[in-house]
Tab-separated table of C-alpha atoms and ligand atoms in Angstrom:
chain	number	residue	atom	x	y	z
Z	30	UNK	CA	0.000	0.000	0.000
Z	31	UNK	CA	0.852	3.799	-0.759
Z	32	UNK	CA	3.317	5.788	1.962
Z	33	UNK	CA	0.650	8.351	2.467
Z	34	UNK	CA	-1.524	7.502	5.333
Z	35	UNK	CA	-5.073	7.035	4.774
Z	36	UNK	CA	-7.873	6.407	6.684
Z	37	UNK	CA	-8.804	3.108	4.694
Z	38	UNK	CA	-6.984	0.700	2.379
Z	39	UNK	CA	-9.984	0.598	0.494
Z	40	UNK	CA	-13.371	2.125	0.588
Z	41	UNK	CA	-16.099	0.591	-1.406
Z	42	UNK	CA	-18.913	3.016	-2.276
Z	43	UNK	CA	-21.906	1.418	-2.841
Z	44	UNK	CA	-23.409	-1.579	-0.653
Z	45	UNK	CA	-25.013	-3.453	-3.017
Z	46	UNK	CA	-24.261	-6.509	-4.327
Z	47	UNK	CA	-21.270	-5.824	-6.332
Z	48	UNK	CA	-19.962	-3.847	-3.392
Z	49	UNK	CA	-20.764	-6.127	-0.836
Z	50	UNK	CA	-18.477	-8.549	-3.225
Z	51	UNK	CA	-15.878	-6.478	-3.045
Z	52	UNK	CA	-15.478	-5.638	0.255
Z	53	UNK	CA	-15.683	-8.865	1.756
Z	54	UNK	CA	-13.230	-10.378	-0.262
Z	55	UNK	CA	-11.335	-7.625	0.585
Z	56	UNK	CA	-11.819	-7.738	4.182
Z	57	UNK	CA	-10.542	-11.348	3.907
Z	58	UNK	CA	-7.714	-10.511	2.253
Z	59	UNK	CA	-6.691	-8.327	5.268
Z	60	UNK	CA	-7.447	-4.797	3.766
Z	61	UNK	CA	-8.628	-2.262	6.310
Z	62	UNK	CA	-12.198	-1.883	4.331
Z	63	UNK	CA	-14.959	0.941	4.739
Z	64	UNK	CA	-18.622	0.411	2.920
Z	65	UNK	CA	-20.549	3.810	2.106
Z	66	UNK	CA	-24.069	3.257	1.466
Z	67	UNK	CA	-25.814	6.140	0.310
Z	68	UNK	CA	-29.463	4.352	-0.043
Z	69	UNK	CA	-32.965	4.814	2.115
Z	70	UNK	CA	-32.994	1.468	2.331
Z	71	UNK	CA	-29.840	-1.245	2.607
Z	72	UNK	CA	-29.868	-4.351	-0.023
Z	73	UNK	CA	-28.987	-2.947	-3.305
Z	74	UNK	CA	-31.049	-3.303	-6.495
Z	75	UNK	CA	-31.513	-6.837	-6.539
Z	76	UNK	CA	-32.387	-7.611	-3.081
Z	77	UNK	CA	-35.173	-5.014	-2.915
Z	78	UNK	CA	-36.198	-3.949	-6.442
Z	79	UNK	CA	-34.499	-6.290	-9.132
Z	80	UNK	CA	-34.059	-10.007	-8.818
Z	81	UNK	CA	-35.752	-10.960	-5.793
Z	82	UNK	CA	-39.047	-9.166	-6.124
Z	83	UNK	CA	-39.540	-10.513	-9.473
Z	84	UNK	CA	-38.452	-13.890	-8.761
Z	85	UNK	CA	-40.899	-14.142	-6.115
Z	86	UNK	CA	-44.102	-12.205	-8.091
Z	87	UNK	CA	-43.555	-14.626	-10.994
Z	88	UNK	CA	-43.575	-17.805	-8.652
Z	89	UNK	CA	-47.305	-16.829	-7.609
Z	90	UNK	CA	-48.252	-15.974	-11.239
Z	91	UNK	CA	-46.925	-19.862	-11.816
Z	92	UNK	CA	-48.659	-21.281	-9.427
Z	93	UNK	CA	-51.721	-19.656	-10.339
Z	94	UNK	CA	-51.028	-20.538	-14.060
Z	95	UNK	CA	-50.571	-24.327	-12.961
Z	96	UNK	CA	-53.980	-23.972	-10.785
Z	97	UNK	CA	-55.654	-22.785	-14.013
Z	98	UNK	CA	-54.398	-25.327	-15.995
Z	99	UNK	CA	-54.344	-27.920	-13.857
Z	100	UNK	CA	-56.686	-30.347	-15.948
Z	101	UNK	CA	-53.911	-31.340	-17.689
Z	102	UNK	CA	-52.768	-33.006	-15.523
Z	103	UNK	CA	-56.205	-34.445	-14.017
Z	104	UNK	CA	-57.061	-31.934	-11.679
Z	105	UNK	CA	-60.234	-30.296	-11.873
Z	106	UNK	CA	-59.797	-26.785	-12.098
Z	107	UNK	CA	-62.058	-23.950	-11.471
Z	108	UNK	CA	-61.699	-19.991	-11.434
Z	109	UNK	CA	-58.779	-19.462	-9.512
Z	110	UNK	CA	-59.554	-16.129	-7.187
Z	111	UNK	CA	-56.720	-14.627	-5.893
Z	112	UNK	CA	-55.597	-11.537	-2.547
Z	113	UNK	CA	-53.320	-9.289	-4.371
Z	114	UNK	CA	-52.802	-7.512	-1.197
Z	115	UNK	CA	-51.089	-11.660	-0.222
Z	116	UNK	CA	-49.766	-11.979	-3.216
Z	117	UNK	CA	-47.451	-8.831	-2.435
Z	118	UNK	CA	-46.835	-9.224	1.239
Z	119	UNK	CA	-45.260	-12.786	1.160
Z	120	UNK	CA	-42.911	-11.375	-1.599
Z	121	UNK	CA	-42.464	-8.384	0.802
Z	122	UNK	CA	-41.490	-10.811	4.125
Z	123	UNK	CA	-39.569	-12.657	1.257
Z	124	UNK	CA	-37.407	-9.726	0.555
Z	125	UNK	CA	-37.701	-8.390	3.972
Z	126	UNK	CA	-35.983	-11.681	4.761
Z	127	UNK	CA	-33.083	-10.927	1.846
Z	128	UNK	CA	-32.441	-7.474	3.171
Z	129	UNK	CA	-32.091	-7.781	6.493
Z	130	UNK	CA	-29.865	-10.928	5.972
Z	131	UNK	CA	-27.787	-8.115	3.988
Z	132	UNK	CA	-27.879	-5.615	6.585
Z	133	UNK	CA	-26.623	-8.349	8.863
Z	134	UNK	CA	-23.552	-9.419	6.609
Z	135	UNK	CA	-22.576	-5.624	6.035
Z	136	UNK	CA	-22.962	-4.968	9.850
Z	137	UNK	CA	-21.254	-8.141	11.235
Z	138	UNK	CA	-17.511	-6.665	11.884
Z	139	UNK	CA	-15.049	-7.715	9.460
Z	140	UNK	CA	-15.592	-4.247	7.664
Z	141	UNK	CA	-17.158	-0.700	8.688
Z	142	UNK	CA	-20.027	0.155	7.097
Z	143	UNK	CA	-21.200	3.998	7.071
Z	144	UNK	CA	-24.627	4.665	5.948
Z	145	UNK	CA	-24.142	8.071	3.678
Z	146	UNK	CA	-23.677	9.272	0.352
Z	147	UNK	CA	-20.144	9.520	-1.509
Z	148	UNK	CA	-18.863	12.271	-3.279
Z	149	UNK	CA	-15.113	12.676	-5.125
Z	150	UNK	CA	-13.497	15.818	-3.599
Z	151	UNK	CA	-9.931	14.607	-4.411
Z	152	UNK	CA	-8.663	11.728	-6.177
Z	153	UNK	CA	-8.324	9.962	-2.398
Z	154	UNK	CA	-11.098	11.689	-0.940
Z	155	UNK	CA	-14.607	11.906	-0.589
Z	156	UNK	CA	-17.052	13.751	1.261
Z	157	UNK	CA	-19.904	12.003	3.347
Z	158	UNK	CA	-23.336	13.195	3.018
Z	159	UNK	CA	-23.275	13.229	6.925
Z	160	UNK	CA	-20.551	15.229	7.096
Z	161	UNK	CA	-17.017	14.950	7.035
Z	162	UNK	CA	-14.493	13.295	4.367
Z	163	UNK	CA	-12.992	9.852	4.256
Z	164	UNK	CA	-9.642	8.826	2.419
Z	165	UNK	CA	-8.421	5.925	0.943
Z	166	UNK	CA	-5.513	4.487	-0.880
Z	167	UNK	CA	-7.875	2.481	-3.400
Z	168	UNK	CA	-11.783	2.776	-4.013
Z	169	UNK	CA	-14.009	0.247	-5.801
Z	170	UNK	CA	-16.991	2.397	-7.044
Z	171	UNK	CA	-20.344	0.313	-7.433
Z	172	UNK	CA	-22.790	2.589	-7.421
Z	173	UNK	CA	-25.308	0.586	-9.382
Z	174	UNK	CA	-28.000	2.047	-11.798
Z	175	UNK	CA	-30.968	4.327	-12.254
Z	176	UNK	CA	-33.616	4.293	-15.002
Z	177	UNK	CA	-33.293	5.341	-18.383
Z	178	UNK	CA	-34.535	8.759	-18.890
Z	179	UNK	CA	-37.747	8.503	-21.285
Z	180	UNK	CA	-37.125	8.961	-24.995
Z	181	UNK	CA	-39.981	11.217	-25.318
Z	182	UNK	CA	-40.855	14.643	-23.237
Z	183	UNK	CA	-44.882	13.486	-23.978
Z	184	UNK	CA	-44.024	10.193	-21.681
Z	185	UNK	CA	-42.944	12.245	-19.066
Z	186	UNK	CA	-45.779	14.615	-18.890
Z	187	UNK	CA	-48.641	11.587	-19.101
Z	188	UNK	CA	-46.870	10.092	-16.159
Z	189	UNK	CA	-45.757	6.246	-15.992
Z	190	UNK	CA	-44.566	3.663	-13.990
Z	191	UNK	CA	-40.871	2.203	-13.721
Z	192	UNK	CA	-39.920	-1.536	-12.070
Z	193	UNK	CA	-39.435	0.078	-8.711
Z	194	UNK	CA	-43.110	0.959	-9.035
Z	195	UNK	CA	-44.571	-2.008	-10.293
Z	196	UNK	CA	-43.120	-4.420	-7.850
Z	197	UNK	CA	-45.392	-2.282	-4.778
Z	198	UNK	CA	-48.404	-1.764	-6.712
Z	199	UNK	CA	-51.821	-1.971	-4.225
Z	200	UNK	CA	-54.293	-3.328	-6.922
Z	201	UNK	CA	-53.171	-4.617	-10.563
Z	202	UNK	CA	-53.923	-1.859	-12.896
Z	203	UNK	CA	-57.060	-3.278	-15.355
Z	204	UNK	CA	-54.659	-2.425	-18.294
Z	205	UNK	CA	-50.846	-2.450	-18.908
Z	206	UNK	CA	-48.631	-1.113	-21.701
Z	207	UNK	CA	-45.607	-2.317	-21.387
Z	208	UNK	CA	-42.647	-0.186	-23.204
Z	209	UNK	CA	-39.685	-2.518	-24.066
Z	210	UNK	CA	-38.703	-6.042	-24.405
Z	211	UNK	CA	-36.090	-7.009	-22.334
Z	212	UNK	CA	-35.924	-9.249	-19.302
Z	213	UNK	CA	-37.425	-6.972	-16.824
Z	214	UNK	CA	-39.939	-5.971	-19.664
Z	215	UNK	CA	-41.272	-9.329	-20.219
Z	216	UNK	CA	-40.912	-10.956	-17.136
Z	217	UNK	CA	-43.269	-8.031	-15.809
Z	218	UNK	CA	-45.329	-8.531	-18.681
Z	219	UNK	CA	-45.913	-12.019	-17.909
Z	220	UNK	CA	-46.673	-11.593	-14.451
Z	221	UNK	CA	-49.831	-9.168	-14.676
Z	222	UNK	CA	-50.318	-11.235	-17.627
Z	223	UNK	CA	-51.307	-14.082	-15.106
Z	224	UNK	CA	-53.189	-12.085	-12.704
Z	225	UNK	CA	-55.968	-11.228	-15.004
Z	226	UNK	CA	-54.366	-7.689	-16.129
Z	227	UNK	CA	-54.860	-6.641	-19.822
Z	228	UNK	CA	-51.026	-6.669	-21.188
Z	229	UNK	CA	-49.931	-5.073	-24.754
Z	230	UNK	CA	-45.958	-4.368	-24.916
Z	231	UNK	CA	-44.209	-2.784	-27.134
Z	232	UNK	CA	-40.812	-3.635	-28.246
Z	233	UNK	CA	-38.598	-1.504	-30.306
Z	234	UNK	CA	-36.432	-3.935	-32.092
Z	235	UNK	CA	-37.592	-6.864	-34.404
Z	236	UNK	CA	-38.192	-9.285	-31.665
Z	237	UNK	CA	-38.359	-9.610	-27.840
Z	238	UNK	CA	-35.295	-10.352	-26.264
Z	239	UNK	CA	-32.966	-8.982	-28.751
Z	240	UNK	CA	-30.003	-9.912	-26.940
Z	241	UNK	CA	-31.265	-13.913	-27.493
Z	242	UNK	CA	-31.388	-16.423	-30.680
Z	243	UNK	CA	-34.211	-15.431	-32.974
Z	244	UNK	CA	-35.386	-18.986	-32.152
Z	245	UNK	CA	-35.678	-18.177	-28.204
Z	246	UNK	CA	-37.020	-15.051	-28.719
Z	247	UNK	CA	-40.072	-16.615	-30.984
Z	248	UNK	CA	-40.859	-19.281	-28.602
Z	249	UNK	CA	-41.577	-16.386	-25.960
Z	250	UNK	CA	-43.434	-14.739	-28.658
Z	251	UNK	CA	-45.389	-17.648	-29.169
Z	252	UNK	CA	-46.203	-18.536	-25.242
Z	253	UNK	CA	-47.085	-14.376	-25.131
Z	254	UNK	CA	-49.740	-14.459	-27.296
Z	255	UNK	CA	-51.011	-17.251	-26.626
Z	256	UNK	CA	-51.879	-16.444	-22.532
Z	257	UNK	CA	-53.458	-13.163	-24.383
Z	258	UNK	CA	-50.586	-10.553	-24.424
Z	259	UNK	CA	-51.050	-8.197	-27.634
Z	260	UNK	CA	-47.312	-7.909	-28.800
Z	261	UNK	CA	-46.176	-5.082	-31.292
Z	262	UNK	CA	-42.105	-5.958	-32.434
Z	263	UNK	CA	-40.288	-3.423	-34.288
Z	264	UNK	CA	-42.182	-0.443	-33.251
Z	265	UNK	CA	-41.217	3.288	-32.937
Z	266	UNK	CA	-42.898	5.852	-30.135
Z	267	UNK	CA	-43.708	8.725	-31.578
Z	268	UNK	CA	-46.056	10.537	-28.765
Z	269	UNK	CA	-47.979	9.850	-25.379
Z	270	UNK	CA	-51.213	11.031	-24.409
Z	271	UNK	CA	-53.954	10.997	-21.795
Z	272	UNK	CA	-57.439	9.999	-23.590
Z	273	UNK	CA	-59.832	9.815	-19.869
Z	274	UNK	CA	-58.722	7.651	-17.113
Z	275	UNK	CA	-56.356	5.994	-19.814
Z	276	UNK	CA	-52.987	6.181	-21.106
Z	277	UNK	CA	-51.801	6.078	-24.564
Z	278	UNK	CA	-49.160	5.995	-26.926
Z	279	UNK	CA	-49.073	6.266	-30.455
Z	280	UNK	CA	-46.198	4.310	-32.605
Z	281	UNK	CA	-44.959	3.427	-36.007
Z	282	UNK	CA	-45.355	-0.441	-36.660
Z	283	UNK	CA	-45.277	-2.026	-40.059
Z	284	UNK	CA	-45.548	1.311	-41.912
Z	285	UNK	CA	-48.671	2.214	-40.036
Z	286	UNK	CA	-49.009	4.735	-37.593
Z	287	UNK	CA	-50.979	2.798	-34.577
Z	288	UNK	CA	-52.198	4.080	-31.330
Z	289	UNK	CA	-53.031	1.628	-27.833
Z	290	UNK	CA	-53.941	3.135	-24.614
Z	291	UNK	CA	-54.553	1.296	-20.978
Z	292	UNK	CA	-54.827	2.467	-17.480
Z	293	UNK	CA	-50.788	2.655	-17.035
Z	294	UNK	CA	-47.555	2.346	-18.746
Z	295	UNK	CA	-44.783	0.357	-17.843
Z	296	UNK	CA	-41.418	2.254	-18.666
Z	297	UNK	CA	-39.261	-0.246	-18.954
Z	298	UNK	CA	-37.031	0.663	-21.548
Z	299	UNK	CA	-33.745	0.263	-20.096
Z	300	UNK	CA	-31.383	1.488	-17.111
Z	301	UNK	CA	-28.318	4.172	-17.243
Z	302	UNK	CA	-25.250	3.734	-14.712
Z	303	UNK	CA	-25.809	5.765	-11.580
Z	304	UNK	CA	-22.634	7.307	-11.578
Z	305	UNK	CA	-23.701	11.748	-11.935
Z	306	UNK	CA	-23.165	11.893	-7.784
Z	307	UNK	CA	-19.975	10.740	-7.466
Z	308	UNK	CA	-18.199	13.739	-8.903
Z	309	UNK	CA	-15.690	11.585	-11.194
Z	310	UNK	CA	-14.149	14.018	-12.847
Z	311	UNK	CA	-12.207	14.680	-9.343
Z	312	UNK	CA	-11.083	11.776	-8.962
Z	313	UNK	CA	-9.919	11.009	-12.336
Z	314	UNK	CA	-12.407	8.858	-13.942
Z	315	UNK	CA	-13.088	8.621	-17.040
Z	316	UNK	CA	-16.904	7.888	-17.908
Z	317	UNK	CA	-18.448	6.931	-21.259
Z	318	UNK	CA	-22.331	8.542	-21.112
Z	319	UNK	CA	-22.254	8.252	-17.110
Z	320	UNK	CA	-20.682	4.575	-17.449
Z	321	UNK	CA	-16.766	3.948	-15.680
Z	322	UNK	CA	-14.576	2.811	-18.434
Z	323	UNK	CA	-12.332	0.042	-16.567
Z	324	UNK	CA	-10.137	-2.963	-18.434
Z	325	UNK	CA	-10.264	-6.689	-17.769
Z	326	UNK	CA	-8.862	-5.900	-13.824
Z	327	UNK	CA	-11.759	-3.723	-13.105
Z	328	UNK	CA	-9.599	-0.871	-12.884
Z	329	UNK	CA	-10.685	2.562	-13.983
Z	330	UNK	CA	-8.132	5.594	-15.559
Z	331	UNK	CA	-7.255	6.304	-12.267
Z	332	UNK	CA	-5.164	3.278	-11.311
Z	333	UNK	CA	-6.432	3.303	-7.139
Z	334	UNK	CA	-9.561	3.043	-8.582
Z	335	UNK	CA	-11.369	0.230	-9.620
Z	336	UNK	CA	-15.241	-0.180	-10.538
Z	337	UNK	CA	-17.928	-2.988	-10.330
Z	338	UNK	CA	-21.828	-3.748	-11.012
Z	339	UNK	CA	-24.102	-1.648	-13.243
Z	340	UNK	CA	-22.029	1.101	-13.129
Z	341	UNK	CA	-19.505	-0.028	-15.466
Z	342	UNK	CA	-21.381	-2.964	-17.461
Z	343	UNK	CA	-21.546	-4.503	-20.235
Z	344	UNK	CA	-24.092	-6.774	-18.554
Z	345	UNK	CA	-26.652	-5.766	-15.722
Z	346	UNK	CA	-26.299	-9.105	-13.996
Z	347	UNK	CA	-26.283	-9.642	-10.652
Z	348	UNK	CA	-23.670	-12.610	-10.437
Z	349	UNK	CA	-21.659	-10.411	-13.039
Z	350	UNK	CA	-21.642	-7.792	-10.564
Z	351	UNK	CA	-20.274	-10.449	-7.676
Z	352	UNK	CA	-17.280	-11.821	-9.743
Z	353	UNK	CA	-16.271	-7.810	-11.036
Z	354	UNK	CA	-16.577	-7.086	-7.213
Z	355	UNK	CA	-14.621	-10.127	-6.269
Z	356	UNK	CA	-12.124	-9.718	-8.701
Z	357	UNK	CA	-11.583	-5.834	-8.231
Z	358	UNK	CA	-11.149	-6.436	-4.418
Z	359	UNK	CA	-8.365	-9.154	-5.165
Z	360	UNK	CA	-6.346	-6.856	-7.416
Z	361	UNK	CA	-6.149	-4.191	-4.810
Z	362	UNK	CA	-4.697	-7.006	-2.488
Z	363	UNK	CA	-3.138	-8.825	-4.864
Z	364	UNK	CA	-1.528	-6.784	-7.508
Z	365	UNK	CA	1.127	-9.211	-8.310
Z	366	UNK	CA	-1.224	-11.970	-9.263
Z	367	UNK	CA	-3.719	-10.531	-10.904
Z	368	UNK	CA	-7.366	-11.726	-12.226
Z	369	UNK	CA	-9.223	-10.451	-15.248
Z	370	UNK	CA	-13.050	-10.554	-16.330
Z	371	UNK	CA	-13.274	-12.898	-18.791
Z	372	UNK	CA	-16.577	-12.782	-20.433
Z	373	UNK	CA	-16.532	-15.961	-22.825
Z	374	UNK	CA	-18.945	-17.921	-20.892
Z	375	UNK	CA	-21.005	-15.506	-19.897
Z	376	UNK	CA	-24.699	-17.005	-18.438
Z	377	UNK	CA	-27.915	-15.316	-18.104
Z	378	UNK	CA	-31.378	-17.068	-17.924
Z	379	UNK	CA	-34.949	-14.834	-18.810
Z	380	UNK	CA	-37.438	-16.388	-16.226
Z	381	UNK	CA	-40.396	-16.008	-17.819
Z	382	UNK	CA	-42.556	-19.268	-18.183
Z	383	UNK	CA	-40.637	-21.037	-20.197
Z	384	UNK	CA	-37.527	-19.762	-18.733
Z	385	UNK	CA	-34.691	-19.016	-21.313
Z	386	UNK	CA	-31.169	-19.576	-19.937
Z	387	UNK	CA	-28.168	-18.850	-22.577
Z	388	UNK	CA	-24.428	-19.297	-21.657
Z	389	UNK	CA	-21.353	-18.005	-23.813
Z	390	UNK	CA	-21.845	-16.728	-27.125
Z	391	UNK	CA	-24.850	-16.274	-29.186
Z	392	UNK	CA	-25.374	-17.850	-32.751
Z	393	UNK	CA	-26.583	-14.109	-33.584
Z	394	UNK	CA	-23.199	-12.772	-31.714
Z	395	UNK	CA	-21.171	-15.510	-33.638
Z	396	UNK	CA	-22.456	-14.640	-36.948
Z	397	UNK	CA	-21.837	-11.161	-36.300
Z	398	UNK	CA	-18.333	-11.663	-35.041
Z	399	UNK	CA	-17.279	-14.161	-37.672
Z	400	UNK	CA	-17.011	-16.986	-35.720
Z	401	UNK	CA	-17.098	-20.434	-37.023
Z	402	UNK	CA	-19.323	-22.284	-34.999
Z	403	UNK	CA	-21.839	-25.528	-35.073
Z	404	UNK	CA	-25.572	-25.262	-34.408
Z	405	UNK	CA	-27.470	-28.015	-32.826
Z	406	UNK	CA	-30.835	-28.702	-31.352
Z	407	UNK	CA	-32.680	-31.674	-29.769
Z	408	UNK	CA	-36.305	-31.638	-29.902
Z	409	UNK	CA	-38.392	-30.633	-27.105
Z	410	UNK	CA	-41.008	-33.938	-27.742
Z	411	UNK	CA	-37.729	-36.255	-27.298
Z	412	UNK	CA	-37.352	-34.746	-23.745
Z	413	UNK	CA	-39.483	-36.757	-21.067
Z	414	UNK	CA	-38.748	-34.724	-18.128
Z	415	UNK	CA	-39.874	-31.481	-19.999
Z	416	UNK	CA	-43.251	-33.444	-21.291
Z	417	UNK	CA	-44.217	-34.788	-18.084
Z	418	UNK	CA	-44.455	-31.290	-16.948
B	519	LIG	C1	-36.742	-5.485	-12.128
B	519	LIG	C2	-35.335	-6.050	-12.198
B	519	LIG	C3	-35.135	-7.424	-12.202
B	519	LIG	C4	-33.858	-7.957	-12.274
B	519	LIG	N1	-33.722	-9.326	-12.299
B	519	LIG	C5	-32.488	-9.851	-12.409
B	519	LIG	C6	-32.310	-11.259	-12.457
B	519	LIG	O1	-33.283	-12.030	-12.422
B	519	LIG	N2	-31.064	-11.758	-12.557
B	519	LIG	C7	-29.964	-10.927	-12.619
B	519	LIG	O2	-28.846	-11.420	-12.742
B	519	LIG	N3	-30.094	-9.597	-12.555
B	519	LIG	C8	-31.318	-9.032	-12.458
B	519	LIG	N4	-31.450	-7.658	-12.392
B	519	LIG	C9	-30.221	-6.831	-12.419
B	519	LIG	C10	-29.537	-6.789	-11.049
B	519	LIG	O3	-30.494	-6.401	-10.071
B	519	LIG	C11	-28.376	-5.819	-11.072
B	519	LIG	O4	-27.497	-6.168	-12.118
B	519	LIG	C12	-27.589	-5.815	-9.756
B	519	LIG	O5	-28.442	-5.656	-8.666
B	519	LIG	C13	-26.540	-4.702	-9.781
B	519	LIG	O6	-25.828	-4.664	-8.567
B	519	LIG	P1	-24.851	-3.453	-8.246
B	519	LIG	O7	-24.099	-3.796	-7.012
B	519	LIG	O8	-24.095	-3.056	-9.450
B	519	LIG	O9	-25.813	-2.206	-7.959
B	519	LIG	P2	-26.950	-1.950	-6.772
B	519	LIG	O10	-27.366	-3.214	-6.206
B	519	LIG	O11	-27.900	-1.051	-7.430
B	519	LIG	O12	-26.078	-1.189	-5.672
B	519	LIG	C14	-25.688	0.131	-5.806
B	519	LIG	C15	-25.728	0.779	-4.425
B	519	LIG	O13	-24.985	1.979	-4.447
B	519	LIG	C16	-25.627	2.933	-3.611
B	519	LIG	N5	-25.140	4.246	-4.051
B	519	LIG	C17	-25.332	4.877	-5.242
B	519	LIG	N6	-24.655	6.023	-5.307
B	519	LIG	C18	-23.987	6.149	-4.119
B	519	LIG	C19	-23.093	7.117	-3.581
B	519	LIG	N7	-22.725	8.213	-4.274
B	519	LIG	N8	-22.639	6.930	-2.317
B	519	LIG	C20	-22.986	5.836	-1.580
B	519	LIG	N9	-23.804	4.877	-2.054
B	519	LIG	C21	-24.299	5.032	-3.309
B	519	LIG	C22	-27.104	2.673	-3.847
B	519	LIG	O14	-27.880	3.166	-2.770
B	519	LIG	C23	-27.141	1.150	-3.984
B	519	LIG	O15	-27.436	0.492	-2.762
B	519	LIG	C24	-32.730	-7.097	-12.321
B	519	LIG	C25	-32.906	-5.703	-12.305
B	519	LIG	C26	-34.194	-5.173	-12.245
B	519	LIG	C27	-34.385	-3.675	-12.231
């Protein structure tokens, strides 16, 4: 470590799960280790408004699907009522559970944790929102992410709701337009889907799930429409309005100019890094559009600094955000052996119902990259595990 004394080795702003991954494998490694947490609430994104929320609001909408459709299986189905207000408060004990479980881990001793804001005033100090600065001799930033501004001032003015939103809603809207196709999008979509709400989503790009094989993509399609979603692909907004109680928005699709309203929108076109508080530019950091620019070693273009999470990318994955957290922390302790991102077999997994789960490249990505490669498949009707269920 540096001659100059500090009053960490290594202070880690941001206590969600990248962070957290980063400063206890720092803390193991024997580096004096502070957490900031700037939040209302301790757990990160995926504790209390990512991962975990949705995970548990798409089990119910399962199990009600399976009650539904039980007779296909020999049970004898009926209407299947349902208690929103239940629906959301076992998720809420479920991530009640999560967090605190957190809040225990970041309290527990083997680093401090400071609940306050972070700001850059110097390239080894920052100032706390409570008052006071705080230096270090390295930082890992992992400050997460924010939603994506919308792409039209009309969206803004006829209101809408984000993830955060949806995930604490008292009564399922009758109506829901969902804006956007990726995971959050349609794993949202799917889930007021199943509780009786009206869903019509619009996607920008050709196909849902752009980031998937066409062939993944359509299967979702397929499941969509048939549990009743309207699905527009390949659409462009063009303006928002308010027609009565309802919501609208009118869009390019096919050459046509098309308009859908319902009782809300679901903006969920996207997150930016969450990076304009941090005052980089004192520290040294260089930022692409509000994402830190850091190589294989997690470190930024300040070389004490290193980054983690949704704040840097590519991916907003939570286990991504673990292993850039983990592997930051060990090049701070370990510079003379050290560990690089290595993105090759990169896994994520879409759980709607049917789930999609990809690992490493992409046919789409090969093709686009020139790679040679080999594509397979087995067919679903050969699979007795899958039919049985
Ligand atoms: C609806 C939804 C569903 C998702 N589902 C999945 C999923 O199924 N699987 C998956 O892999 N990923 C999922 N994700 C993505 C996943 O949640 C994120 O990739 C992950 O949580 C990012 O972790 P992070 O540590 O980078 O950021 P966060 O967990 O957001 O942590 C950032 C922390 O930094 C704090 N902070 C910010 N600025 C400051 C500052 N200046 N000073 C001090 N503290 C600060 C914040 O308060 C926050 O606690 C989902 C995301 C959403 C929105």
């Amino acid at each position: 470590m540096s001659e100059r004394k500090f009053d960490f080795d290594l202070a880690v702003i941001g206590g969600g799960s990248g962070g957290y991954a980063a400063a206890r494998t720092a803390a193991a490694a024997g580096l004096r280790t502070v957490v900031l947490e700037g939040g209302k609430e301790v757990g990160g994104l995926c504790i209390l408004r990512g991962c975990m929320p949705t995970k548990a609001l798409l089990y119910a909408a399962e199990v009600r699907h399976l009650a539904q459709y039980g007779a296909l299986w020999g049970m004898k189905p009926g209407d299947v009522p349902f208690d929103w207000g239940a629906v959301m408060a076992r998720k809420d004990s479920l991530i009640k559970e999560f967090a605190d479980d957190r809040a225990a881990q970041l309290n527990d001793g083997r680093f401090k944790f400071i609940r306050a804001q972070a700001r850059f005033v110097d390239p080894h100090t920052v100032a706390l929102s409570t008052g006071g600065t705080l230096s270090a001799s390295h930082f890992v930033l992992s400050t997460g992410s924010v939603v994506s501004p919308p792409p039209l001032p009309q969206l803004a003015a006829v209101g809408y709701i984000t993830s955060d939103e949806a995930l604490t809603l008292r009564r399922p809207p009758k109506s829901l337009l969902v804006l956007g196709g990726g995971g959050v999008a349609v794993e949202l979509a799917q889930f007021f889907a199943r509780f009786d709400v009206k869903v019509t989503l619009l996607q920008r790009s050709a196909r849902l799930l752009k980031d998937l094989d066409e062939d993944a993509a359509a299967e979702i399609e397929k499941v969509f429409r048939r549990e009743g979603i309207e699905l527009f692909t390949g659409t462009m907004l063009t303006d928002a309005w308010r027609e009565g109680a309802n919501k609208g928005v009118t869009f390019m699709h096919e050459g046509k100019q098309k308009r859908v309203a319902a009782e809300e929108i679901l903006f969920a076109l996207g997150r930016a890094p969450n990076t304009a508080s941090l005052a980089l530019a004192k520290a040294g950091v260089t930022t692409d559009k509000g994402r830190i620019l850091a190589n294989d070693r997690m470190q930024t273009s300040a070389p004490h600094i290193y980054a983690a999470g949704d704040c840097t990318g590519p991916f907003e994955i939570v286990h991504i955000a673990v292993q850039q957290g983990e592997i930051a922390a060990h090049n701070i302790a370990h510079p003379d052996r050290p560990r690089r991102m290595d993105y090759r077999l990169l896994l994520h997994v879409v759980f709607t119902d049917p789930h999609v789960a990809a690992v490493g490249l992409t046919e789409k990505e090969a093709r686009a990259r020139g790679v040679r490669y080999t594509a397979a498949s087995y067919r679903f009707a050969d699979h007795g595990k899958s039919l049985a269920s």
